[in-house]
PDB file of C-alpha atoms in Angstrom:
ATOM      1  CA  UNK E   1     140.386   3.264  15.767  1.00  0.00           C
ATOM      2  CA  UNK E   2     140.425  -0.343  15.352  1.00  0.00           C
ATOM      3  CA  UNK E   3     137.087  -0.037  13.284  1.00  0.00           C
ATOM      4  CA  UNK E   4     138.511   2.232  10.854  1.00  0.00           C
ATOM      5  CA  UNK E   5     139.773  -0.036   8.131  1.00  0.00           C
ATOM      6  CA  UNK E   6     136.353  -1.714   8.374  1.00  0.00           C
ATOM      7  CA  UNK E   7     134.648   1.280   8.020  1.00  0.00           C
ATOM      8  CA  UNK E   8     136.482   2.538   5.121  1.00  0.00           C
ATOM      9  CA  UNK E   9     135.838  -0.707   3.312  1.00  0.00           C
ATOM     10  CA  UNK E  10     132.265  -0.407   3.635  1.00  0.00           C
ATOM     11  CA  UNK E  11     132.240   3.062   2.236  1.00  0.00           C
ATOM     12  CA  UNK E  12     134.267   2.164  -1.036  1.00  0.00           C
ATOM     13  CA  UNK E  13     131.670  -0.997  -1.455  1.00  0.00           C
ATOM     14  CA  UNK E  14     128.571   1.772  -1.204  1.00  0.00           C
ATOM     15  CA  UNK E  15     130.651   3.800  -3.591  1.00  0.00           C
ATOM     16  CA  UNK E  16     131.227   1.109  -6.099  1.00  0.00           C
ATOM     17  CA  UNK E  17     130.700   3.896  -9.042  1.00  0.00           C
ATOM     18  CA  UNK E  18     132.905   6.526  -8.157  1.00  0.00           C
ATOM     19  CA  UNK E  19     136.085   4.243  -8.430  1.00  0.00           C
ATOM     20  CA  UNK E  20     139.361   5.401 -10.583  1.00  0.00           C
ATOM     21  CA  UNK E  21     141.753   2.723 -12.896  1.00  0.00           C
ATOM     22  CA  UNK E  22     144.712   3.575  -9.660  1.00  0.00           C
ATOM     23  CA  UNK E  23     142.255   2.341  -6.920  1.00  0.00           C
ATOM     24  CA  UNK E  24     141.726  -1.068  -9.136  1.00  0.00           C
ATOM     25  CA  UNK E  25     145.723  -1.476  -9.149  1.00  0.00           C
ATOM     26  CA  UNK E  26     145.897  -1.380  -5.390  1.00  0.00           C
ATOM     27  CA  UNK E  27     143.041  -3.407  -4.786  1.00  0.00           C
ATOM     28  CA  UNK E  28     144.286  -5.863  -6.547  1.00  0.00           C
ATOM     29  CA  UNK E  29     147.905  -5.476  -5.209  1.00  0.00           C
ATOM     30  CA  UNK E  30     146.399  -5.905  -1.781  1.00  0.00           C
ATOM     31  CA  UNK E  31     144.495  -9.202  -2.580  1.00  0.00           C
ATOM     32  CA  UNK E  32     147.333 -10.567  -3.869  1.00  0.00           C
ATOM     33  CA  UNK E  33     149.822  -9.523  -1.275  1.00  0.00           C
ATOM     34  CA  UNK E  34     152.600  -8.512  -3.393  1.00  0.00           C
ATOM     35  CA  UNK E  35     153.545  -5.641  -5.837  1.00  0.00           C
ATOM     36  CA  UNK E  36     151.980  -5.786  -9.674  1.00  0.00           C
ATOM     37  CA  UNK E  37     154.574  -5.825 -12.592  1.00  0.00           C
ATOM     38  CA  UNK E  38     153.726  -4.135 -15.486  1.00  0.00           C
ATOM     39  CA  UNK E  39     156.209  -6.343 -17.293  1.00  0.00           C
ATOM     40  CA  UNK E  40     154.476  -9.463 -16.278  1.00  0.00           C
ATOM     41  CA  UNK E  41     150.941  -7.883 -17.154  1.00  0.00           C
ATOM     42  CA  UNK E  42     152.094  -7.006 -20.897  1.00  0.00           C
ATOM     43  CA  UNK E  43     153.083 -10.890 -21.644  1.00  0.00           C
ATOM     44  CA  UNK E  44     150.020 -12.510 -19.999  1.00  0.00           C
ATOM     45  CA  UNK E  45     148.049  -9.840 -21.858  1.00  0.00           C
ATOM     46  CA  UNK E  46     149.225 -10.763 -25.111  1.00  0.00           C
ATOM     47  CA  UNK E  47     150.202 -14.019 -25.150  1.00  0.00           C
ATOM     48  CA  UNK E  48     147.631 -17.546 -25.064  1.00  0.00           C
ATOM     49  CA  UNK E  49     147.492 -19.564 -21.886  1.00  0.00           C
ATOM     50  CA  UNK E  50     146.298 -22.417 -23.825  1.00  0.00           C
ATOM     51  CA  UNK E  51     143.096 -21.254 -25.160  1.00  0.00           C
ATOM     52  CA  UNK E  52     142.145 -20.128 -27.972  1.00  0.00           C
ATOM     53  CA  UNK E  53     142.293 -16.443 -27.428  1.00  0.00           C
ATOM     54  CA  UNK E  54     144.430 -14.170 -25.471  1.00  0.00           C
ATOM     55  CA  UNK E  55     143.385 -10.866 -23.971  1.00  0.00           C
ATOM     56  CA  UNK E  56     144.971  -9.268 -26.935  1.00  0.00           C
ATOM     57  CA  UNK E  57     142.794 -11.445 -29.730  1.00  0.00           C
ATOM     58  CA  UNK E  58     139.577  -8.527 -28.555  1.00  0.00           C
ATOM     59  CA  UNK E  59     141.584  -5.656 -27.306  1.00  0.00           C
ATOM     60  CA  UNK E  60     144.905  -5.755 -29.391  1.00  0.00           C
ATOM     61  CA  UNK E  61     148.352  -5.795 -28.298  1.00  0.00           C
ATOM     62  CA  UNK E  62     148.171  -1.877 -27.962  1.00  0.00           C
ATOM     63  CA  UNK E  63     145.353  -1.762 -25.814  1.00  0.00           C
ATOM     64  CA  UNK E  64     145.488   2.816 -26.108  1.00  0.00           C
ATOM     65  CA  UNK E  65     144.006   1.552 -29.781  1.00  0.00           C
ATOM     66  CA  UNK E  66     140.333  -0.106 -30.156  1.00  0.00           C
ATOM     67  CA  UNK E  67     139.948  -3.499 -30.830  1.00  0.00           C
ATOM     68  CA  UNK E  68     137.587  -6.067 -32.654  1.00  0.00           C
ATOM     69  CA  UNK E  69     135.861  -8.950 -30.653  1.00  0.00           C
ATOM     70  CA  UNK E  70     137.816 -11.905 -32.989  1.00  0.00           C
ATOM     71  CA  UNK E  71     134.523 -13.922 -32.852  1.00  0.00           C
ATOM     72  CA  UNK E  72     131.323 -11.220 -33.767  1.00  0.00           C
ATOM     73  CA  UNK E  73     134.376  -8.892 -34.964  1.00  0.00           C
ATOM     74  CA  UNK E  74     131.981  -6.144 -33.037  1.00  0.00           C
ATOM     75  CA  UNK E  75     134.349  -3.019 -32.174  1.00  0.00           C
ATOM     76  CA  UNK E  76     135.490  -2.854 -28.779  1.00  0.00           C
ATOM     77  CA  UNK E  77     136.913   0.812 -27.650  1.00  0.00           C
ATOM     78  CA  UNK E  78     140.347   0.942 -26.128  1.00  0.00           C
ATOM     79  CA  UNK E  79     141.013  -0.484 -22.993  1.00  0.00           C
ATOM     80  CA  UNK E  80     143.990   1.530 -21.553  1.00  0.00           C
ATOM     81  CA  UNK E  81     142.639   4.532 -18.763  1.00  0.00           C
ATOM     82  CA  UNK E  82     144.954   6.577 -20.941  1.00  0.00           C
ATOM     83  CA  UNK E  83     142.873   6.172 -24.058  1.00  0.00           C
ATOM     84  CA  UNK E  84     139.598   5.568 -22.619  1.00  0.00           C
ATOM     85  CA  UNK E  85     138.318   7.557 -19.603  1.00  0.00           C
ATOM     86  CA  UNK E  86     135.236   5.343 -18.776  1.00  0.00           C
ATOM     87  CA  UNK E  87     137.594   2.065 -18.307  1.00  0.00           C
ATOM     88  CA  UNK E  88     137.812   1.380 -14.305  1.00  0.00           C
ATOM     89  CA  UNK E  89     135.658   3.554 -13.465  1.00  0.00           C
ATOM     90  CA  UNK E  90     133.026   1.083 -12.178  1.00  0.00           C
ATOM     91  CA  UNK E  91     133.330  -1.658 -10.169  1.00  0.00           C
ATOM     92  CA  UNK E  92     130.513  -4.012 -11.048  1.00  0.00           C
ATOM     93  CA  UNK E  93     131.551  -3.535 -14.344  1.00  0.00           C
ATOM     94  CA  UNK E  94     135.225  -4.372 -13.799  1.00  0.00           C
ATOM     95  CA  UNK E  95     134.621  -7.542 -12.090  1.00  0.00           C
ATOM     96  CA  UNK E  96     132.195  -8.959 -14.436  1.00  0.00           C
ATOM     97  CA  UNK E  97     134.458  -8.793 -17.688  1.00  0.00           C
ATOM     98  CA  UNK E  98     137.747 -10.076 -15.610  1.00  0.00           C
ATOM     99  CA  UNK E  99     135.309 -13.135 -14.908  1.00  0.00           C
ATOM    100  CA  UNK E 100     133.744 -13.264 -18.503  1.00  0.00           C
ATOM    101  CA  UNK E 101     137.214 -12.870 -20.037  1.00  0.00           C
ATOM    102  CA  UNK E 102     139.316 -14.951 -18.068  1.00  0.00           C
ATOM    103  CA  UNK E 103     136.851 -17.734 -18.502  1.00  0.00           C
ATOM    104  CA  UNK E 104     137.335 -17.554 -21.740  1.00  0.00           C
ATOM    105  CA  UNK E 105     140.571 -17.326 -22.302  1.00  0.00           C
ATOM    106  CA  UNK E 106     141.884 -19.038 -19.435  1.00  0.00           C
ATOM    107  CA  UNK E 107     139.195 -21.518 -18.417  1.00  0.00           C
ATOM    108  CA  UNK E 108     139.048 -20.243 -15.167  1.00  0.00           C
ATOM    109  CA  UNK E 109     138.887 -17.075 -13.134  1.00  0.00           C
ATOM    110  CA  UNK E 110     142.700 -15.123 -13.057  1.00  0.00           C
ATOM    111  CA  UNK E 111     143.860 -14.423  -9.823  1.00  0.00           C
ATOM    112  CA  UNK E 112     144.558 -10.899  -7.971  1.00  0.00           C
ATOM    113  CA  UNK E 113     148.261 -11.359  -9.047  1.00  0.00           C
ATOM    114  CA  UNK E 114     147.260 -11.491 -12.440  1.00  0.00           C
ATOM    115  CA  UNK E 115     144.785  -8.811 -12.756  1.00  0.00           C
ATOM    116  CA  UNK E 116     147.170  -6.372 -10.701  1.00  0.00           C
ATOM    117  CA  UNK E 117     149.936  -7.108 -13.400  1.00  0.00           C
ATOM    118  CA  UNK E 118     147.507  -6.386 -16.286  1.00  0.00           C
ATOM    119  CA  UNK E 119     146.172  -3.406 -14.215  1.00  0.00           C
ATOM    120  CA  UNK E 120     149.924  -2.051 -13.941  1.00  0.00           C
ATOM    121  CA  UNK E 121     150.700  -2.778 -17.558  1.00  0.00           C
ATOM    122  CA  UNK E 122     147.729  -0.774 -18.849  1.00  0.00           C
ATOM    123  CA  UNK E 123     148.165   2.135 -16.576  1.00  0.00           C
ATOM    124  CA  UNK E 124     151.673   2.682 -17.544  1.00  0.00           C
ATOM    125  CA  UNK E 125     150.526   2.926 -21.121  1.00  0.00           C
ATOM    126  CA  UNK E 126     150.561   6.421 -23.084  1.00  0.00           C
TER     127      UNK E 126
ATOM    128  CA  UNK Y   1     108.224  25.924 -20.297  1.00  0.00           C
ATOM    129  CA  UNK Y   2     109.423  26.391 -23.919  1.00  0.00           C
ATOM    130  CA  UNK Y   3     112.292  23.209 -23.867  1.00  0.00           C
ATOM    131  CA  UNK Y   4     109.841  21.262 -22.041  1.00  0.00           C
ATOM    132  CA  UNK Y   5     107.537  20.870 -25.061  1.00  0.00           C
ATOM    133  CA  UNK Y   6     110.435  21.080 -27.681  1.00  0.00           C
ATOM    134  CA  UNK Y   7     111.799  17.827 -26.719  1.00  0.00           C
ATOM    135  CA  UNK Y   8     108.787  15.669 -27.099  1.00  0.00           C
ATOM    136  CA  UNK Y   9     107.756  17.224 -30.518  1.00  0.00           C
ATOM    137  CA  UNK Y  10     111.202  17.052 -31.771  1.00  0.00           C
ATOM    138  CA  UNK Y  11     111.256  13.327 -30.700  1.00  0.00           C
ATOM    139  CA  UNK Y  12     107.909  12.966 -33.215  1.00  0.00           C
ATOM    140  CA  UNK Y  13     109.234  14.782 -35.756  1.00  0.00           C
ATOM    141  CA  UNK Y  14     112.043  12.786 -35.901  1.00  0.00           C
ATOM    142  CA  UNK Y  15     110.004   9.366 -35.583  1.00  0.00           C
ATOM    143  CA  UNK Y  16     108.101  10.695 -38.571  1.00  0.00           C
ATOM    144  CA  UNK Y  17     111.208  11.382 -40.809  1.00  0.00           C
ATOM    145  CA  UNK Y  18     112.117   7.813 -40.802  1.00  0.00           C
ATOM    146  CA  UNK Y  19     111.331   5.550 -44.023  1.00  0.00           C
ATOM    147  CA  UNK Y  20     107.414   4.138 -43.416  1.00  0.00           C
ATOM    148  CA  UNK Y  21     108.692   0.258 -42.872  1.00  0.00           C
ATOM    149  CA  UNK Y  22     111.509   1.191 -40.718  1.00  0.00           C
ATOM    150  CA  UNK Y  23     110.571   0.196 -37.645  1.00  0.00           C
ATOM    151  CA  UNK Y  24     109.969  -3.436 -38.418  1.00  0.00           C
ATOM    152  CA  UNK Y  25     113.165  -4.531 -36.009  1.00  0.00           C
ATOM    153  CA  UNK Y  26     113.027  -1.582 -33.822  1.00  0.00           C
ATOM    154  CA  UNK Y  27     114.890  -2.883 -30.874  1.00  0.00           C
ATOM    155  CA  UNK Y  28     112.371  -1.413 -27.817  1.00  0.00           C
ATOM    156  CA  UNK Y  29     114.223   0.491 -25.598  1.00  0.00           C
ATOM    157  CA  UNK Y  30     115.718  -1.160 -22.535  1.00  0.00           C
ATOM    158  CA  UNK Y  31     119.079   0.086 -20.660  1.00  0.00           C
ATOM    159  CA  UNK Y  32     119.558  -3.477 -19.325  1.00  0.00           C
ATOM    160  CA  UNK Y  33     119.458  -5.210 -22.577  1.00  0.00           C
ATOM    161  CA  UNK Y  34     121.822  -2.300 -24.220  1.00  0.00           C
ATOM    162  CA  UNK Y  35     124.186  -3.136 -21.461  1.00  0.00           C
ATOM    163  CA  UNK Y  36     124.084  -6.803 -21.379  1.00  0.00           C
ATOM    164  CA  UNK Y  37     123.610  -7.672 -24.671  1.00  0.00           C
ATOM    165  CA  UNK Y  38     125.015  -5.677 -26.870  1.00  0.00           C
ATOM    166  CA  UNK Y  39     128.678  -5.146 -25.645  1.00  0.00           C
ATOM    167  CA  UNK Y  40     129.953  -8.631 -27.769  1.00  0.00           C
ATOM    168  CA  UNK Y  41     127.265  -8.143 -30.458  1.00  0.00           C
ATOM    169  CA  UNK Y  42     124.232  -5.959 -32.184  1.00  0.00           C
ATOM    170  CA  UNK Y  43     121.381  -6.104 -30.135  1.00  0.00           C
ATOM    171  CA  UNK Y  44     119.740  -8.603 -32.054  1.00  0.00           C
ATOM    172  CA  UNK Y  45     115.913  -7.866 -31.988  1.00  0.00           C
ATOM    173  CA  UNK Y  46     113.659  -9.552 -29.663  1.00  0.00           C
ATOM    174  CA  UNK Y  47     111.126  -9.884 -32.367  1.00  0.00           C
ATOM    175  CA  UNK Y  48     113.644 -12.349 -34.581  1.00  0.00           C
ATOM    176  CA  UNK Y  49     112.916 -15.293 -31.780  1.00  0.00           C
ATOM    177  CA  UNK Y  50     109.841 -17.013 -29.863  1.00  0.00           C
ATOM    178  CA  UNK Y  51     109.587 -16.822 -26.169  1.00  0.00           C
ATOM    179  CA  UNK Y  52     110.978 -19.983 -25.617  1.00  0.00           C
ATOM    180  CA  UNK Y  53     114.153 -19.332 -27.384  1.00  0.00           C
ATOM    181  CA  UNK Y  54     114.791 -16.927 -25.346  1.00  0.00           C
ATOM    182  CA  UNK Y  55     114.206 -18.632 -22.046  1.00  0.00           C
ATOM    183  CA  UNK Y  56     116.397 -21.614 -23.222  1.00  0.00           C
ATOM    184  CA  UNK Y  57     119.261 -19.099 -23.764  1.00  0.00           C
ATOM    185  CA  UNK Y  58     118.736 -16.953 -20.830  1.00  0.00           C
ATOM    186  CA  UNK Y  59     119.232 -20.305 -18.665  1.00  0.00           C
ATOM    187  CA  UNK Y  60     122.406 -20.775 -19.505  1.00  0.00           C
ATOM    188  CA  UNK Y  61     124.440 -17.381 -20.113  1.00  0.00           C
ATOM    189  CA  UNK Y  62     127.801 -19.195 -18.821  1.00  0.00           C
ATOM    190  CA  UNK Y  63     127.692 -20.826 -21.881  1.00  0.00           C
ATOM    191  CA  UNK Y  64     126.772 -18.493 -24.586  1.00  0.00           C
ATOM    192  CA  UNK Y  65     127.556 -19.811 -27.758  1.00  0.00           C
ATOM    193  CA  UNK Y  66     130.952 -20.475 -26.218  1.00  0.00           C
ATOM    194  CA  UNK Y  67     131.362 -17.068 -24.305  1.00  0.00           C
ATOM    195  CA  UNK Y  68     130.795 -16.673 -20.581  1.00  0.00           C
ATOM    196  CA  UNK Y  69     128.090 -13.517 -21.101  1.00  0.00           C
ATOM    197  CA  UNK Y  70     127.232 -14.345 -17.242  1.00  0.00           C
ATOM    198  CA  UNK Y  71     125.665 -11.653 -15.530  1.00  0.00           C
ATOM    199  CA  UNK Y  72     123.879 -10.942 -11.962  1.00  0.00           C
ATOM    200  CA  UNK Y  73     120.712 -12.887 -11.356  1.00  0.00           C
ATOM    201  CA  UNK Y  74     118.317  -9.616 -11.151  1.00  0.00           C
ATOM    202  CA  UNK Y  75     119.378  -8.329 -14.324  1.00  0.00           C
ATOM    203  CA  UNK Y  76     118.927 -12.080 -15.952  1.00  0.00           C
ATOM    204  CA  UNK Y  77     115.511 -12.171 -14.906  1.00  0.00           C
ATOM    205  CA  UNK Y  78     114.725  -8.628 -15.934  1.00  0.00           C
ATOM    206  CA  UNK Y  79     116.035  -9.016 -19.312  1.00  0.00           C
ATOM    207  CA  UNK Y  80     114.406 -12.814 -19.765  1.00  0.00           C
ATOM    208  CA  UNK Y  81     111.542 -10.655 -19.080  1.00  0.00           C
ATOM    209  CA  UNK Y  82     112.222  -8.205 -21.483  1.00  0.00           C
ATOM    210  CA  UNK Y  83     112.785 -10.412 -24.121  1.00  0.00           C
ATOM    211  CA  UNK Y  84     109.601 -12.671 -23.377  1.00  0.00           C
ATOM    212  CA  UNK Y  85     107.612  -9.558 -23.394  1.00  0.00           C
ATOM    213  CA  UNK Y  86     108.891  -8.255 -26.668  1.00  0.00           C
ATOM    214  CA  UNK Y  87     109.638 -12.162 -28.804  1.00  0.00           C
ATOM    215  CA  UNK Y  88     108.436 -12.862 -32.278  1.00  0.00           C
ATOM    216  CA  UNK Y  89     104.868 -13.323 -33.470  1.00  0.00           C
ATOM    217  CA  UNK Y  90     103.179 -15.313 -36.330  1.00  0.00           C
ATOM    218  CA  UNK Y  91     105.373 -13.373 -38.639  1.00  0.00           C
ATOM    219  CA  UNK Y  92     108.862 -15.179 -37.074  1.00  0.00           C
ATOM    220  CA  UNK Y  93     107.830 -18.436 -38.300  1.00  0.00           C
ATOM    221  CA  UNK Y  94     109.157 -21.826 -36.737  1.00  0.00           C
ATOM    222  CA  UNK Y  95     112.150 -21.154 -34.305  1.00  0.00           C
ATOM    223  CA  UNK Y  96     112.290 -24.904 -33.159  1.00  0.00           C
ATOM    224  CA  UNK Y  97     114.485 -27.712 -34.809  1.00  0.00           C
ATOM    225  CA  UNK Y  98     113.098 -30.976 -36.461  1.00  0.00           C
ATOM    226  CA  UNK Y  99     112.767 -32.300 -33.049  1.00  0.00           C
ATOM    227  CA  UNK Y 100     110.724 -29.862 -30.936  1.00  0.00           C
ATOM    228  CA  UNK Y 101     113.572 -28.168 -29.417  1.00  0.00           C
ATOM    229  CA  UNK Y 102     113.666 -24.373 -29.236  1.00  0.00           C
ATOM    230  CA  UNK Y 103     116.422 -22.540 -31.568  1.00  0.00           C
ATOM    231  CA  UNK Y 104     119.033 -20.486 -30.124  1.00  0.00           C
ATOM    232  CA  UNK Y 105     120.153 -18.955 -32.985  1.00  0.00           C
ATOM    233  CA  UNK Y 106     118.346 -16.363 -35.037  1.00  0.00           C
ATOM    234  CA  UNK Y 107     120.538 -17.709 -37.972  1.00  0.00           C
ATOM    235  CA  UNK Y 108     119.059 -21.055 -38.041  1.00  0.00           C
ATOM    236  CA  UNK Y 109     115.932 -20.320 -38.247  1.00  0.00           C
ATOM    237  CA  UNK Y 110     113.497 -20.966 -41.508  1.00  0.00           C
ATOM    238  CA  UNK Y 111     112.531 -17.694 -41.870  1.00  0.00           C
ATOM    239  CA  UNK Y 112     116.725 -16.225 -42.031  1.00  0.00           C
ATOM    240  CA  UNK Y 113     117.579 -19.207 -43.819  1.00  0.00           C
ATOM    241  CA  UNK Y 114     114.821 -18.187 -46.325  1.00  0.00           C
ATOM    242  CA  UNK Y 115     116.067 -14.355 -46.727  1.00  0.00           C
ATOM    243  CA  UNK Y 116     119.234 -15.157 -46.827  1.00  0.00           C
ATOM    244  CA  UNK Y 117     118.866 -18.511 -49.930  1.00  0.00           C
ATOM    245  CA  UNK Y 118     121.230 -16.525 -52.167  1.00  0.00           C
ATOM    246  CA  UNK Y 119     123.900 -16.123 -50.125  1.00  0.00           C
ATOM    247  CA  UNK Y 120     126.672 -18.446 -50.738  1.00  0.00           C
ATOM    248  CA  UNK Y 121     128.570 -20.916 -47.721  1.00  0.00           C
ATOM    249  CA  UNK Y 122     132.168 -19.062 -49.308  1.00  0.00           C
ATOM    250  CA  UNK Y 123     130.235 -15.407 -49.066  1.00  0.00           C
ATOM    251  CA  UNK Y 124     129.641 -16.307 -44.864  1.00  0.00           C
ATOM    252  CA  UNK Y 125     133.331 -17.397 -44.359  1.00  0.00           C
ATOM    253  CA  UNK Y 126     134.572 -14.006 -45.855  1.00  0.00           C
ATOM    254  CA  UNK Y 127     137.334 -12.339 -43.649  1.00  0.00           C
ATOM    255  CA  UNK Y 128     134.861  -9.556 -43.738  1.00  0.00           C
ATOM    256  CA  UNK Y 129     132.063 -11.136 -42.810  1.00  0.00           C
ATOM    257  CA  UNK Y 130     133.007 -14.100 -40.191  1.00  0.00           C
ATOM    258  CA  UNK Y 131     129.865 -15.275 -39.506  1.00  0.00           C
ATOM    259  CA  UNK Y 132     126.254 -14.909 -40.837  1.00  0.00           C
ATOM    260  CA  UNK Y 133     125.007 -13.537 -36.968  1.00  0.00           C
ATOM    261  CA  UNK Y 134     127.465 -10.221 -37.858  1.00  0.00           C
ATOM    262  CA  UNK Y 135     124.554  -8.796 -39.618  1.00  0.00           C
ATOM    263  CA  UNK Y 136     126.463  -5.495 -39.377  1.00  0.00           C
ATOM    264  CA  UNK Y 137     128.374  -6.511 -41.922  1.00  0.00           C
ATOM    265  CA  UNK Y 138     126.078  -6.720 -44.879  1.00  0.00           C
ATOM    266  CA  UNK Y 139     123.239  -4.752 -43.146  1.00  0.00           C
ATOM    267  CA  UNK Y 140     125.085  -1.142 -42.031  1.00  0.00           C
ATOM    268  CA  UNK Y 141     122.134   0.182 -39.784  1.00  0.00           C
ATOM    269  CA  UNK Y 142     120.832  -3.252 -38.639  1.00  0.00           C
ATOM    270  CA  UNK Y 143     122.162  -1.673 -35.087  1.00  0.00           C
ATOM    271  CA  UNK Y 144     119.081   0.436 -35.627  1.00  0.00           C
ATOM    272  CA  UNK Y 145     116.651  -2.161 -36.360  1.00  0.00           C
ATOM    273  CA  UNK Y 146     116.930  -1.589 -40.481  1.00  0.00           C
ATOM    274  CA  UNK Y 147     117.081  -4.372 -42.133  1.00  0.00           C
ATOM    275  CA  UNK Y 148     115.810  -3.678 -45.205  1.00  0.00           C
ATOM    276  CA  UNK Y 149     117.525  -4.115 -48.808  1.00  0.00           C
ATOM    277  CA  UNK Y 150     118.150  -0.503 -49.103  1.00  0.00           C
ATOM    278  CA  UNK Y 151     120.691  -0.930 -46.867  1.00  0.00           C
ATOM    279  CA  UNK Y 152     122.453  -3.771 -47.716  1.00  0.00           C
ATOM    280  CA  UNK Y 153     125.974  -3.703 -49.116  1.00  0.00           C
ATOM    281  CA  UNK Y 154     127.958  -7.429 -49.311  1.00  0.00           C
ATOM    282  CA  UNK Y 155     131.288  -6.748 -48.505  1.00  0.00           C
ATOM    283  CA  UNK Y 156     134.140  -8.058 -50.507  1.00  0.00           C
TER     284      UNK Y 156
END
């Protein structure tokens, strides 16, 4: 029984591509050891943390609608699950734009807390 | 048998429909270069820079032009590949600056600078337009690989 959890963990890494937006939330919620506020995602979504961007400068502050990347003003389809069925679908995927995108609007990688916030925020939109 | 030959005849026919000097930019097809690098941007076509353009700037994708465009070291070296294989000819022109170095950007090279000698600085800074590397917005199929003046509109 002991093995369980272990084996379970290797299974969901092997199934990387069959993933859903709920099972990023409590990933994330587990990493960071404490329960995700939707509250807390929507004002570190929109707001700058002293760069030049903010999450919301590519994917708007109503992330149901598509956005505009505000450098190559290339469109950028809607982030929220509710809007966009392919969002958090894919794990590879996921990780690699939390790292590109924090980097660049944070200047560093954001932490489980904060990605389970912004996770909770966007699933709660309609 | 019948959709088996359909598909590959339909795929001619529709090659043969386009305008004769069409394919000048077509982008060659390449799921890891859709992926990677064309999810901030157009795929900008291989052809538009010299071999060791693109090596400089797939050395350094943490750094993109200011972007982290980062992305696993098999795909980098699959799509430096790509890029190598399928980089400009005698046609680009120079893509180097005044002292040796290779170009990064597309935009600074003679050959754009020369197409583009009638467009003003105040046209590039447009709301509309940004920058001069969102060819989308004056070329409205360059996503395609068109480029050419039919399909040119300078937005307002």
């Amino acid at each position: 029984m002991r093995h369980l959890p272990v084996i379970a963990a290797a299974i969901f890494t092997v199934g990387a591509h069959a993933e859903t937006p709920r099972d990023f939330l409590a990933r994330f919620e587990k990493e960071a050891g404490t329960a995700a506020s939707a509250e807390r995602g929507a004002r570190f979504f929109t707001t700058k943390q002293g760069g030049e961007w903010s999450c919301a400068s590519c994917h708007t502050d109503k992330p149901t609608q598509a956005g505009r990347h505000a450098k190559t003003d290339k469109a950028i389809t809607p982030l929220a699950p509710a809007a966009n069925a392919e969002r958090f679908t894919d794990a590879a995927k996921v990780d690699k734009w939390f790292r590109r995108n924090c980097n660049d609007t944070l200047n560093r990688v954001c932490s489980a807390q904060e990605k389970a916030d912004v996770m909770a925020w966007l699933l709660s939109l309609k | 048998m019948k959709p088996i030959i359909a598909a590959p005849l339909l795929a001619l026919l529709a090659a043969f429909a386009l305008p004769a000097h069409a394919d000048r930019y077509n982008v060659p097809k390449n799921a890891a270069f859709e992926e990677e690098c064309a999810s901030c941007h157009l795929a900008y076509p291989p052809q538009m820079l010299h071999a060791d353009s693109w090596r400089a700037m797939m050395g350094d994708l943490s750094h993109h032009f200011g972007s982290d465009a980062s992305i696993d070291e098999k795909r980098r070296t699959a799509i430096a590949d790509f890029l190598v294989a399928n980089s400009g000819g005698r046609k680009t022109g120079n893509t180097r600056d005044a002292k040796g170095k290779p170009l990064l950007r597309i935009t600074e090279t003679a050959r754009f600078e020369k197409k583009h000698r009638e467009i003003s600085a105040a046209t590039w800074k447009r709301a509309s337009i940004k920058s001069p590397a969102n060819c989308t917005a004056c070329h409205k199929q360059a996503a395609a690989g068109y480029y050419n003046e039919h399909s040119i509109t300078i937005p307002k």
